[in-house]
PDB file of C-alpha atoms in Angstrom:
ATOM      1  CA  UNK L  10      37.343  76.013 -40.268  1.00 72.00           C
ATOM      2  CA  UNK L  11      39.607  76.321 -36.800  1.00 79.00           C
ATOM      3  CA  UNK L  12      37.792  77.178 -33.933  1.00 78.00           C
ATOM      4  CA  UNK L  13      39.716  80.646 -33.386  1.00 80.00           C
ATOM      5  CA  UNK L  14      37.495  81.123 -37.019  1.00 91.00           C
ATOM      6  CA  UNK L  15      34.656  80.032 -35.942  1.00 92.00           C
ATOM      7  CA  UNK L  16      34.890  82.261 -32.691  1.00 93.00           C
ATOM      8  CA  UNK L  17      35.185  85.064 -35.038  1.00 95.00           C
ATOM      9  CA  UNK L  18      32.273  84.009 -36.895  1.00 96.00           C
ATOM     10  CA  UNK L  19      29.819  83.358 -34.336  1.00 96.00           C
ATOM     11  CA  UNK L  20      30.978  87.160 -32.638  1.00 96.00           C
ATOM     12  CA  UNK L  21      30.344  88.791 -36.426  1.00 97.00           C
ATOM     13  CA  UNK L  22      26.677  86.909 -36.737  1.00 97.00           C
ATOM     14  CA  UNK L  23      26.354  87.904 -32.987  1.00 96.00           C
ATOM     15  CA  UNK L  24      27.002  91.495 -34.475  1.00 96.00           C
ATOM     16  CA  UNK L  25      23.735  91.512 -37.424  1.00 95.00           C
ATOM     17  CA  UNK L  26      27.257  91.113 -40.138  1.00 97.00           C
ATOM     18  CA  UNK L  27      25.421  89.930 -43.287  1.00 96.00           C
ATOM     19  CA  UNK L  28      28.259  88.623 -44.508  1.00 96.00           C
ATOM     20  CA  UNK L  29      28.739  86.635 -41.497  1.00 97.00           C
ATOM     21  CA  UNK L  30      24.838  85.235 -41.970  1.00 97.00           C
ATOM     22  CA  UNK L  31      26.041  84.230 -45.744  1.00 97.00           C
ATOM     23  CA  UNK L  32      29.671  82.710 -44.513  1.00 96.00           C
ATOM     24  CA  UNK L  33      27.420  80.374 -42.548  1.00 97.00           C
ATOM     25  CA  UNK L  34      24.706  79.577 -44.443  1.00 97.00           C
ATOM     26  CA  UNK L  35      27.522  78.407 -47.211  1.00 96.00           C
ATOM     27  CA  UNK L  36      29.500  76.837 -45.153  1.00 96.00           C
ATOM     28  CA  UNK L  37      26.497  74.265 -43.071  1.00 97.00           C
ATOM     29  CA  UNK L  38      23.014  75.081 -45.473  1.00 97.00           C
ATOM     30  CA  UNK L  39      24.649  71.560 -47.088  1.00 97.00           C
ATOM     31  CA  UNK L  40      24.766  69.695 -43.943  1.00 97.00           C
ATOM     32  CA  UNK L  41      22.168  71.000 -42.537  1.00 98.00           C
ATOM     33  CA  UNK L  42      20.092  69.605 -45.842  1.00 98.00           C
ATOM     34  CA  UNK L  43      21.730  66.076 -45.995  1.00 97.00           C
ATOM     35  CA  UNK L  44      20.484  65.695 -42.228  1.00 97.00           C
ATOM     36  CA  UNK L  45      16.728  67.257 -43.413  1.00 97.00           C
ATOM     37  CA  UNK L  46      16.370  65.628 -46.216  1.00 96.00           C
ATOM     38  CA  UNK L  47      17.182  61.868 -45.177  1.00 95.00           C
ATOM     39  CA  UNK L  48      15.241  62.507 -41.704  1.00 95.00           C
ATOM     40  CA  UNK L  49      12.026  63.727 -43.863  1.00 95.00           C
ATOM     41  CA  UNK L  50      12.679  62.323 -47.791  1.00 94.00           C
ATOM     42  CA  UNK L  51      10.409  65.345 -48.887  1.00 95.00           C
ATOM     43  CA  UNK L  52      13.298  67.536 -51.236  1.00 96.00           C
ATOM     44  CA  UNK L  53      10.741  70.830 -50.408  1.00 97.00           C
ATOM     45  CA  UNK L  54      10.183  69.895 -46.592  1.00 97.00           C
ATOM     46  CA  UNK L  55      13.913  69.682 -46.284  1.00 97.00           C
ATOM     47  CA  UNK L  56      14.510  72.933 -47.951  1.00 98.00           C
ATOM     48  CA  UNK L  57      11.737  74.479 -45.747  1.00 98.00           C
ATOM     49  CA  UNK L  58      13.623  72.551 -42.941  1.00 98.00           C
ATOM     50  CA  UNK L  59      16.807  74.584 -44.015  1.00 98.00           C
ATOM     51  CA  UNK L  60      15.348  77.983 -44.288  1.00 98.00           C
ATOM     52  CA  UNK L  61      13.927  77.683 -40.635  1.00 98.00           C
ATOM     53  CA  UNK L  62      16.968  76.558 -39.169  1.00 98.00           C
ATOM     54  CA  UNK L  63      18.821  79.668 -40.218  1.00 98.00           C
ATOM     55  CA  UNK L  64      16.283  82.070 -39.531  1.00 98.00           C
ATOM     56  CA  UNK L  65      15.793  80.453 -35.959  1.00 98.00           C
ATOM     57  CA  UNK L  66      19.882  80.710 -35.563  1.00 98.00           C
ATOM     58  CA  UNK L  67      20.435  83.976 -36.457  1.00 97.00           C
ATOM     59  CA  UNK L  68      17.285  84.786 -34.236  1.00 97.00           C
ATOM     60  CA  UNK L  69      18.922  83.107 -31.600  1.00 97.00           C
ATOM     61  CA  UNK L  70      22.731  83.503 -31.972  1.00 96.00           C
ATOM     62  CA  UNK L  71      22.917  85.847 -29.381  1.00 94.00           C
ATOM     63  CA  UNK L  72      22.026  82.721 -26.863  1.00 92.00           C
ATOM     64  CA  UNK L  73      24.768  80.510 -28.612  1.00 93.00           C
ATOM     65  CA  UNK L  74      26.760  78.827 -25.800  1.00 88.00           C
ATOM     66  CA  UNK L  75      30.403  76.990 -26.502  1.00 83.00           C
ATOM     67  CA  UNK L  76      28.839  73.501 -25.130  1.00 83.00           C
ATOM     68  CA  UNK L  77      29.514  72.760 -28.947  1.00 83.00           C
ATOM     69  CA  UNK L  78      30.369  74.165 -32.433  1.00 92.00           C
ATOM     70  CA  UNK L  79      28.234  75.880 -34.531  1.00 95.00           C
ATOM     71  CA  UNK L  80      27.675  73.056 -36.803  1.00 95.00           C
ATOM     72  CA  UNK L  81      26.421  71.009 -33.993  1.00 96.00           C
ATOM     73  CA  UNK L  82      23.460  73.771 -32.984  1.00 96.00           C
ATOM     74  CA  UNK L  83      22.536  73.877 -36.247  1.00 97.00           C
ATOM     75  CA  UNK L  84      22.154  70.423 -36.678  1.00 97.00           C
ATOM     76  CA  UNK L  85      20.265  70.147 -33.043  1.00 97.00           C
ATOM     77  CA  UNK L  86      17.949  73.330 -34.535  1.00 97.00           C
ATOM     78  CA  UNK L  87      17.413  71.645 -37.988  1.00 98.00           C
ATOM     79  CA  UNK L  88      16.632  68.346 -36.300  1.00 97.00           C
ATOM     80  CA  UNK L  89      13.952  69.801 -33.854  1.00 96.00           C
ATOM     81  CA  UNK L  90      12.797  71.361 -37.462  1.00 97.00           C
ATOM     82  CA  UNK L  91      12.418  68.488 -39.133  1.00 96.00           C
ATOM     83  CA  UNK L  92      10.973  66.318 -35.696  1.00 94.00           C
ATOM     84  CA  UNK L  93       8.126  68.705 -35.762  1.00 95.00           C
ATOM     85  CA  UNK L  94       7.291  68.099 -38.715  1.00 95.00           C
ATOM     86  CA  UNK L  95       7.448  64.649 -38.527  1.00 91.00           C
ATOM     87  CA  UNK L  96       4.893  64.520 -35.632  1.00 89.00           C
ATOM     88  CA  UNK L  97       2.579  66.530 -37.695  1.00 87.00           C
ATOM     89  CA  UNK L  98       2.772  63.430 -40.920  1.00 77.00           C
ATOM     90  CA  UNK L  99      -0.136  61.331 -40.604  1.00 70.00           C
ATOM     91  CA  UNK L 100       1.366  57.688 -39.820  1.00 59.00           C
ATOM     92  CA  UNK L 101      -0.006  56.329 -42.957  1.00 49.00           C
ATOM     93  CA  UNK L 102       2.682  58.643 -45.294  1.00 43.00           C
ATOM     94  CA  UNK L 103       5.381  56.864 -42.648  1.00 44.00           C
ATOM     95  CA  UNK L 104       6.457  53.924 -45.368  1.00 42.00           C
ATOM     96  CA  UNK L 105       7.623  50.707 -44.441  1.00 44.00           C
ATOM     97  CA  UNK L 106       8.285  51.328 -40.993  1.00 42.00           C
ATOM     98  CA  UNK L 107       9.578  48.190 -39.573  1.00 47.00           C
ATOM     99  CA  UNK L 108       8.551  45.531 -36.860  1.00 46.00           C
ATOM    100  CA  UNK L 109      10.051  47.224 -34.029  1.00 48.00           C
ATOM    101  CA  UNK L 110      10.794  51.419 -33.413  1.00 55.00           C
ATOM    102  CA  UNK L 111      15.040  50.077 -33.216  1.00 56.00           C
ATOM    103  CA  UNK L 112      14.978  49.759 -29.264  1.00 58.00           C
ATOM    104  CA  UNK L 113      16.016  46.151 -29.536  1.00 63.00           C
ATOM    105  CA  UNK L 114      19.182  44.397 -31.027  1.00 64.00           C
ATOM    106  CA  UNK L 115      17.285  41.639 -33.395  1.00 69.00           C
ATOM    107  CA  UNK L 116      19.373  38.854 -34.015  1.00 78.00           C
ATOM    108  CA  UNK L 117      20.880  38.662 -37.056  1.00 82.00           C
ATOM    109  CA  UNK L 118      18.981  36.607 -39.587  1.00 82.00           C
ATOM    110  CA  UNK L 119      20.181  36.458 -43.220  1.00 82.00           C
ATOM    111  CA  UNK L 120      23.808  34.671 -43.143  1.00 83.00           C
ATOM    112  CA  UNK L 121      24.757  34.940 -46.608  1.00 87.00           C
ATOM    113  CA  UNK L 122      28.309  35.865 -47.316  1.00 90.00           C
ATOM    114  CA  UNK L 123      27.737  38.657 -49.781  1.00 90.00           C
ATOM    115  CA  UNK L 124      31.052  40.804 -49.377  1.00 88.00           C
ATOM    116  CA  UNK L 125      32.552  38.113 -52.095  1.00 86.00           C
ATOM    117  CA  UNK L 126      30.260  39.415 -55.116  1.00 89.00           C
ATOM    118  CA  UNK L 127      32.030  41.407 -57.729  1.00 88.00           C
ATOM    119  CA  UNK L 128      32.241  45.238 -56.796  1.00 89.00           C
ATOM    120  CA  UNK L 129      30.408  45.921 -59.654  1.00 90.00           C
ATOM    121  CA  UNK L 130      27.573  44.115 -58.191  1.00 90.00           C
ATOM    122  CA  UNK L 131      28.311  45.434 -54.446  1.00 90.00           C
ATOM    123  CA  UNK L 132      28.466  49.493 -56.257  1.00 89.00           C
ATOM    124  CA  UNK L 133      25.755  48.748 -58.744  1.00 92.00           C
ATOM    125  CA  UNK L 134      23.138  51.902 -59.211  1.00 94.00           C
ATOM    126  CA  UNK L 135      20.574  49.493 -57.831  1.00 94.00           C
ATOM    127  CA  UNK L 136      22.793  48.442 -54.837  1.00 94.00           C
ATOM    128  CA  UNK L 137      22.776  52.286 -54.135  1.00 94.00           C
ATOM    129  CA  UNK L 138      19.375  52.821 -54.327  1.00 95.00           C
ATOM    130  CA  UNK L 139      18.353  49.241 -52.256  1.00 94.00           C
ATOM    131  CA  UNK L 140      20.714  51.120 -49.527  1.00 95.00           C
ATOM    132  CA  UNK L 141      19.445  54.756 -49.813  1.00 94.00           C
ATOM    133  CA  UNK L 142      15.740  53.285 -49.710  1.00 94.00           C
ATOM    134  CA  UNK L 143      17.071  50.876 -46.763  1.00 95.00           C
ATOM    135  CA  UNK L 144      18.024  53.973 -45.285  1.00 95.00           C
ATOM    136  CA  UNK L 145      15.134  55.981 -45.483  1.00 92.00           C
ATOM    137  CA  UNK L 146      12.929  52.927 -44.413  1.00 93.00           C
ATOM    138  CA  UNK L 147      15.199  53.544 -40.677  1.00 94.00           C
ATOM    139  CA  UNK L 148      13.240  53.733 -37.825  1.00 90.00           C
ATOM    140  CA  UNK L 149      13.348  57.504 -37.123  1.00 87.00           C
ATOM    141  CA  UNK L 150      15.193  57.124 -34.054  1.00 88.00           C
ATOM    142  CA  UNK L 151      18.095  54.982 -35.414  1.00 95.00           C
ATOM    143  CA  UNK L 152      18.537  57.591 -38.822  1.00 95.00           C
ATOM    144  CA  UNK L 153      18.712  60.617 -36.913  1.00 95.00           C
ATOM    145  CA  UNK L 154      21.745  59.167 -35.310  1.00 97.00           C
ATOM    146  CA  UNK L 155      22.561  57.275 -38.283  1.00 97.00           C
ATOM    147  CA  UNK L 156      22.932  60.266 -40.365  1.00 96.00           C
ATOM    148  CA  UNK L 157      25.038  62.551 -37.827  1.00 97.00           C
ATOM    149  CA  UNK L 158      27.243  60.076 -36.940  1.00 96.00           C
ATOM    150  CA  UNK L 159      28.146  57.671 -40.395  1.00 95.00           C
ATOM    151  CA  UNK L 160      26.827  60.303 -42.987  1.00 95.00           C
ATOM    152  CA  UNK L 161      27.815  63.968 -41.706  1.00 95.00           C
ATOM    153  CA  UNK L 162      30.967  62.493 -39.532  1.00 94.00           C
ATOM    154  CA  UNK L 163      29.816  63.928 -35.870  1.00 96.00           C
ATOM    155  CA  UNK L 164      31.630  62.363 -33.111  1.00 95.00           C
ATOM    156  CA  UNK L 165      29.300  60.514 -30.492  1.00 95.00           C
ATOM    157  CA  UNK L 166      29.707  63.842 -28.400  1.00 95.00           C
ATOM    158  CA  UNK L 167      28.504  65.990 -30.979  1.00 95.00           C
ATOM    159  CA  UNK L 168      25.887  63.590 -31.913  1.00 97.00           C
ATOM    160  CA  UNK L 169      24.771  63.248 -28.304  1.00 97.00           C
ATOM    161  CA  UNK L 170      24.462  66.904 -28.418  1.00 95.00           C
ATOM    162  CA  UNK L 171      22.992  67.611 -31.477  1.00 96.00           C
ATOM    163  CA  UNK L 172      19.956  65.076 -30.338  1.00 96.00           C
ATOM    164  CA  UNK L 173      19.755  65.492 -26.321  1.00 95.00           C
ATOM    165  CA  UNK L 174      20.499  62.279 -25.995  1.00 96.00           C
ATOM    166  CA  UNK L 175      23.365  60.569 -24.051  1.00 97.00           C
ATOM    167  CA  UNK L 176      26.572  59.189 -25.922  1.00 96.00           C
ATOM    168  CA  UNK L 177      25.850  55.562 -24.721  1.00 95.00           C
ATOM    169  CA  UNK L 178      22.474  55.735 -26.702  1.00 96.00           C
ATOM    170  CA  UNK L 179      24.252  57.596 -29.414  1.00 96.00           C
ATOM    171  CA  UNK L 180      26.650  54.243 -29.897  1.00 95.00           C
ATOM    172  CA  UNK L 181      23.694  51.767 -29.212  1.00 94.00           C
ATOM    173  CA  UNK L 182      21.604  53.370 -31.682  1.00 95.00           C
ATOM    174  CA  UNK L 183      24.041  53.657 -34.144  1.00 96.00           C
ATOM    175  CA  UNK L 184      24.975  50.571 -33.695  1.00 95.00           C
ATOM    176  CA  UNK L 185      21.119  49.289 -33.858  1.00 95.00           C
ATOM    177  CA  UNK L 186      20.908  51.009 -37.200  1.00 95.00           C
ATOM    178  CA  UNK L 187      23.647  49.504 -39.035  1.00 96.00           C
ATOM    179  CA  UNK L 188      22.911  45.782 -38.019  1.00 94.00           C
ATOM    180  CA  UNK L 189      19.222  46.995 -38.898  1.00 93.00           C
ATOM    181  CA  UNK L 190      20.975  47.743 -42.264  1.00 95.00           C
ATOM    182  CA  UNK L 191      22.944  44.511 -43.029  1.00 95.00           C
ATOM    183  CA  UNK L 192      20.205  42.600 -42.555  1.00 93.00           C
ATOM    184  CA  UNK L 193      18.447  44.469 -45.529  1.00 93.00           C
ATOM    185  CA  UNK L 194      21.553  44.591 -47.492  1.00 93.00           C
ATOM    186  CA  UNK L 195      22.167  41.279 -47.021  1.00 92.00           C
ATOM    187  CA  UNK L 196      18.405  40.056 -48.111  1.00 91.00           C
ATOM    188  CA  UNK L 197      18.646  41.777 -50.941  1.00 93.00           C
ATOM    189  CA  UNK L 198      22.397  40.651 -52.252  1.00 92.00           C
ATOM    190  CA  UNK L 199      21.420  37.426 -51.069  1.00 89.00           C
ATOM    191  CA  UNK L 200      17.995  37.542 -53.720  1.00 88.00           C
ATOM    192  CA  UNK L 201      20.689  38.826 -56.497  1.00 86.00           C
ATOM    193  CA  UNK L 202      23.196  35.924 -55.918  1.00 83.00           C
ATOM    194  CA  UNK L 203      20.196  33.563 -56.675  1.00 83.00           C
ATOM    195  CA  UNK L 204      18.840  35.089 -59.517  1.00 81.00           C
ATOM    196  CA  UNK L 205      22.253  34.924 -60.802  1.00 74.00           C
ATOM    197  CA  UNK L 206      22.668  31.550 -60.313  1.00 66.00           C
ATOM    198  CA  UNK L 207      19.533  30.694 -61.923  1.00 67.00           C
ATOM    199  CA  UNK L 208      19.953  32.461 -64.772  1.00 61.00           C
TER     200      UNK L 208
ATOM    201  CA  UNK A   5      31.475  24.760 -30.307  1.00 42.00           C
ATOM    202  CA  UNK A   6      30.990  27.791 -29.598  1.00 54.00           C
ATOM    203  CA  UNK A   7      27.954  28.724 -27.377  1.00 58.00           C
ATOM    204  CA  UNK A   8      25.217  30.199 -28.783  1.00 62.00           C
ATOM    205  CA  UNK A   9      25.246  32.524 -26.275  1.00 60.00           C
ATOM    206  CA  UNK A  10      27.866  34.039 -27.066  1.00 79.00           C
ATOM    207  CA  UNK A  11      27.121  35.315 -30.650  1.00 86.00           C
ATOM    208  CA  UNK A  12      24.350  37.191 -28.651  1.00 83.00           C
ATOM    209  CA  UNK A  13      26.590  38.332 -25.959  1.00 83.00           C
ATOM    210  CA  UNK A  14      28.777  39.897 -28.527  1.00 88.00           C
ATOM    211  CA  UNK A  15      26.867  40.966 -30.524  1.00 90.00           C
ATOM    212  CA  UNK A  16      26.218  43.979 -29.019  1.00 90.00           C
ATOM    213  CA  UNK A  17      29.839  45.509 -28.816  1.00 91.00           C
ATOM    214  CA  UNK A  18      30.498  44.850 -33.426  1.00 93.00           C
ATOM    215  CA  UNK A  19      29.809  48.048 -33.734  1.00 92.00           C
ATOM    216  CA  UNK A  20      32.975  49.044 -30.883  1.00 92.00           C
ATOM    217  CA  UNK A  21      34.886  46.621 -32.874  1.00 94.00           C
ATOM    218  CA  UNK A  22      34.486  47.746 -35.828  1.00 94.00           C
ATOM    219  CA  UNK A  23      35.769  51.228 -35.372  1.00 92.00           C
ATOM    220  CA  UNK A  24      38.448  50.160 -33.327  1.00 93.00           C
ATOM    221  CA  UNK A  25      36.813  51.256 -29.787  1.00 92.00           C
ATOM    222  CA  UNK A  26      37.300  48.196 -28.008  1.00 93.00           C
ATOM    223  CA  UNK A  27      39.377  47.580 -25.281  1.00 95.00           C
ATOM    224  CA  UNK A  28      42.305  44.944 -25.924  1.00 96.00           C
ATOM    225  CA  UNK A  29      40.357  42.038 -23.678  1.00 95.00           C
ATOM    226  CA  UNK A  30      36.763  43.066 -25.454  1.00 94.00           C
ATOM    227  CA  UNK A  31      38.872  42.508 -29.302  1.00 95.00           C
ATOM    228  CA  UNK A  32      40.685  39.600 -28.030  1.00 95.00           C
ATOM    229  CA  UNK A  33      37.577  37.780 -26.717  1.00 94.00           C
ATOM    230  CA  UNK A  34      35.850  38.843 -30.237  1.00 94.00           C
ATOM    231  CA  UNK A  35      38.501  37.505 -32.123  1.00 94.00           C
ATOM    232  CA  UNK A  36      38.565  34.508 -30.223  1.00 94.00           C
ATOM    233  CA  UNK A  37      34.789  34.123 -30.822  1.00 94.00           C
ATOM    234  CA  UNK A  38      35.305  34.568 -34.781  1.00 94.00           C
ATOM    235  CA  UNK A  39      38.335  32.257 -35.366  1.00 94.00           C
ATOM    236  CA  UNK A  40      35.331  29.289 -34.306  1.00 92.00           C
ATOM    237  CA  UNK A  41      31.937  30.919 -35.526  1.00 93.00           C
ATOM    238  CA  UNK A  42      31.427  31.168 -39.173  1.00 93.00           C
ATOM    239  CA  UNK A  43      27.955  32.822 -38.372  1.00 92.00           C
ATOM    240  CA  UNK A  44      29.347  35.580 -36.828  1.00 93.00           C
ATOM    241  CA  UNK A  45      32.382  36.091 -39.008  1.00 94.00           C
ATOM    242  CA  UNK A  46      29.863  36.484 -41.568  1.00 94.00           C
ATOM    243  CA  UNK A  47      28.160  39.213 -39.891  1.00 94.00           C
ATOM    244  CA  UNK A  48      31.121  41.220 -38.625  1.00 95.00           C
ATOM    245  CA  UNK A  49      32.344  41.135 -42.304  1.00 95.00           C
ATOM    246  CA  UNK A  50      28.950  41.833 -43.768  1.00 95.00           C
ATOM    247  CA  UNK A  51      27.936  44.594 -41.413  1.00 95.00           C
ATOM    248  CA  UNK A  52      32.083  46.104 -42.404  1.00 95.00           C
ATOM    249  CA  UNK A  53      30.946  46.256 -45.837  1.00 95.00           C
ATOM    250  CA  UNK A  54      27.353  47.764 -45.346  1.00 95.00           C
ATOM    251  CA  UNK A  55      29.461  50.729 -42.928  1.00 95.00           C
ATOM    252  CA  UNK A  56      31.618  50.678 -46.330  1.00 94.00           C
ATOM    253  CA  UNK A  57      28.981  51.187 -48.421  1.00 95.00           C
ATOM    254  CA  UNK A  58      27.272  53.622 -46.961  1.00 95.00           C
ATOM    255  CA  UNK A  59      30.202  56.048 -46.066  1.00 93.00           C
ATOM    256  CA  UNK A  60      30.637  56.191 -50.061  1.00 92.00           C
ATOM    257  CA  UNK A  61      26.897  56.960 -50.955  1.00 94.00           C
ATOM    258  CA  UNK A  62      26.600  60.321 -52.954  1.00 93.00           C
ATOM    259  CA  UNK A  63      25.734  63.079 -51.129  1.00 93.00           C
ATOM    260  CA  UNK A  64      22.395  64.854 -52.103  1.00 93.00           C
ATOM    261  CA  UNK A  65      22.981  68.592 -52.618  1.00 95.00           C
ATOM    262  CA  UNK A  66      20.842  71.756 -52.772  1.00 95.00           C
ATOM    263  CA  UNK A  67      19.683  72.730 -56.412  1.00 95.00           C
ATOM    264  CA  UNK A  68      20.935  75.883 -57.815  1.00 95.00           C
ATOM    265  CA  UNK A  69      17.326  76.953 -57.704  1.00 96.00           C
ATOM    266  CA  UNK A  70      16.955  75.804 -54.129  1.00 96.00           C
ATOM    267  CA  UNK A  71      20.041  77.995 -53.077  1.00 96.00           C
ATOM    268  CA  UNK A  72      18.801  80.818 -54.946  1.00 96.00           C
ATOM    269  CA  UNK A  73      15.661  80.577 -53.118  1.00 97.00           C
ATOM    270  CA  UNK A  74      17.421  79.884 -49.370  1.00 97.00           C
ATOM    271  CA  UNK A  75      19.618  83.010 -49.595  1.00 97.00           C
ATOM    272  CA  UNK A  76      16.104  85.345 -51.190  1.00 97.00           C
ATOM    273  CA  UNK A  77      14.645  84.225 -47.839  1.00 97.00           C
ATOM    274  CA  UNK A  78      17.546  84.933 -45.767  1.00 97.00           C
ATOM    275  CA  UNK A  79      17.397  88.240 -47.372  1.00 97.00           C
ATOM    276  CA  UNK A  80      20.973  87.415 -48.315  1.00 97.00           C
ATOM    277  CA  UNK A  81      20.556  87.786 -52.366  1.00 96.00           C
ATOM    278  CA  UNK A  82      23.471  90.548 -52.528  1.00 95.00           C
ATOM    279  CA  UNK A  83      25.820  87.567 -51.160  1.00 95.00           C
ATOM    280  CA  UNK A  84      24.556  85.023 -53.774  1.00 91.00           C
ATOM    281  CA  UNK A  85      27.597  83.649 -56.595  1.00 80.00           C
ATOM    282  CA  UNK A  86      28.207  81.194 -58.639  1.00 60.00           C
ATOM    283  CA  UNK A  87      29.087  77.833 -56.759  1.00 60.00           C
ATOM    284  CA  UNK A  88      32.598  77.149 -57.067  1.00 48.00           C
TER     285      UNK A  88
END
C-alpha cells in the first residue's frame, strides 16, 4: 500500500467508512496475529489480542498521528494488548524462561560448526519446530523485538516505535535475541550430529 | 593469536555486520578478526544461518473460523469473502 493510500485510508476509518474498518482489518488482522500469537503462544489469547486491537483503533483513529504508519500503531496497540495480558499469567505458565531476562550479551558457548549438515537436516520439520519452540522460549523482551524486526520486517524505527523503546535498544535487543538463538540452535544440531555419528 | 578480548569486543557489533550496517573500519577490523579466529568465524556463520532460518519459518495464519469470528465482532460480517 503507498502512503498517499494509506492517507486515504486512515481519513475514510477517521470518517465511521465500514469498508474502510474491513480494508484494514484484511490488510494488518495477519500481522497483527503473527506478533500476538508468538508474544503469548495461546492461538485464542492471540485472537482475543486481535479483536481488541481493532476495536481500540477504530475507537481511537481519530487520535492517529503520522509519527508512523498505520501498521506500526497497530502493532504498538496489539503489543500493549498482549503485555497486559502477559502481566496478568501467573509466572509458573511462563515455560522455560531462561537464566537471564536478555539484558546481557552471554558469551557464546556451543562452537560446533553446524551450517555444513545437509539442508535436509538444517530444514527438517523437527529443525523447525526446535526453532519455533526456541523462539517462544525468548525472553519476552528480546521476542517482542525479535518478531517486529526479523519476522514482520519493521525497520529499527518502526520497531522503536511500535515498543517505546529507543532504536539503539531495538538493535541490541535484536541482536541479544538472535545470539540467544544460535546458541540453542546450535546445541541442538550439535546433539543431532552426534547421534548421527553414533548410529 | 588473537586476543581473547577481542572476540568479546566484537561481539557485540555481528549483528551490524551481518546486515551490512557497519561502517567500512568496524567490517574491516571484523574481518581482520575472522581471517585468525576459528571460534568466531564459527559464530558469525552460525548465527547467519539461524537469521536464515528463521526468516523462512512458516507464517501462522488466522483460521477461517477465527476470521469469521474477528469480522462478527467487528460487526463487519457484510464485508466477510472468501480468502483469495
Amino acid at each position: 500500500m503507498t502512503d498517499i493510500d494509506e492517507r486515504a485510508l486512515v481519513e475514510r476509518l477517521q470518517a465511521g467508512d465500514k469498508s474502510a474498518c474491513a480494508q484494514c482489518v484484511e490488510l494488518h488482522s495477519p500481522g497483527v496475529y503473527r506478533l500476538a500469537l508468538r508474544l503469548l503462544n495461546d492461538e485464542a489469547e492471540a485472537e482475543d489480542v486481535v479483536q481488541e486491537t481493532f476495536l481500540n483503533a477504530f475507537r481511537a483513529i481519530g487520535s492517529f498521528q503520522w509519527r508512523a504508519g498505520l501498521n506500526t500503531w497497530l502493532y504498538r496497540i496489539a503489543y500493549n494488548a498482549a503485555l497486559m495480558r502477559l502481566r496478568r499469567k501467573p509466572l509458573n505458565v511462563t515455560v522455560e524462561l531462561p537464566s537471564d531476562d536478555g539484558e546481557t550479551l552471554a558469551t557464546p558457548r556451543e562452537l560446533f560448526d553446524w551450517c555444513c549438515l545437509p539442508e535436509r537436516d538444517l530444514e527438517s520439520a523437527e529443525a523447525r519446530a526446535e526453532l519455533e519452540h526456541a523462539i517462544r522460549a525468548l525472553p519476552e523482551k528480546l521476542r517482542a523485538v525479535f518478531v517486529l524486526r526479523e519476522l514482520e520486517d519493521l525497520s529499527t524505527e518502526q520497531a522503536a516505535e511500535a515498543l517505546g523503546i529507543s532504536p539503539e535498544n531495538v538493535k541490541t535487543r535484536l541482536h541479544r535475541a538472535r545470539l540467544w538463538l544460535r546458541e540453542r540452535l546450535a546445541g541442538y544440531f550439535s546433539e543431532m550430529a552426534a547421534a548421527g555419528k553414533e548410529a | 593469536m588473537h586476543p581473547a578480548h577481542d572476540c568479546q569486543h566484537l561481539l557485540g557489533d555481528l549483528s551490524l555486520y551481518l546486515d551490512g550496517a557497519a561502517s567500512a573500519g568496524l567490517c574491516a577490523e571484523i574481518e581482520r578478526h575472522l581471517a585468525d579466529c576459528e571460534n568466531c568465524r564459527v559464530v558469525v556463520d552460525t548465527l547467519r544461518k539461524t537469521v536464515h532460518l528463521v526468516r523462512d519459518l512458516p507464517a501462522p495464519q488466522l483460521t477461517t473460523s477465527a476470521r469469521e469470528r474477528l469480522y462478527k465482532s467487528l460487526d463487519l460480517a457484510e464485508f466477510l469473502t472468501a480468502k483469495p
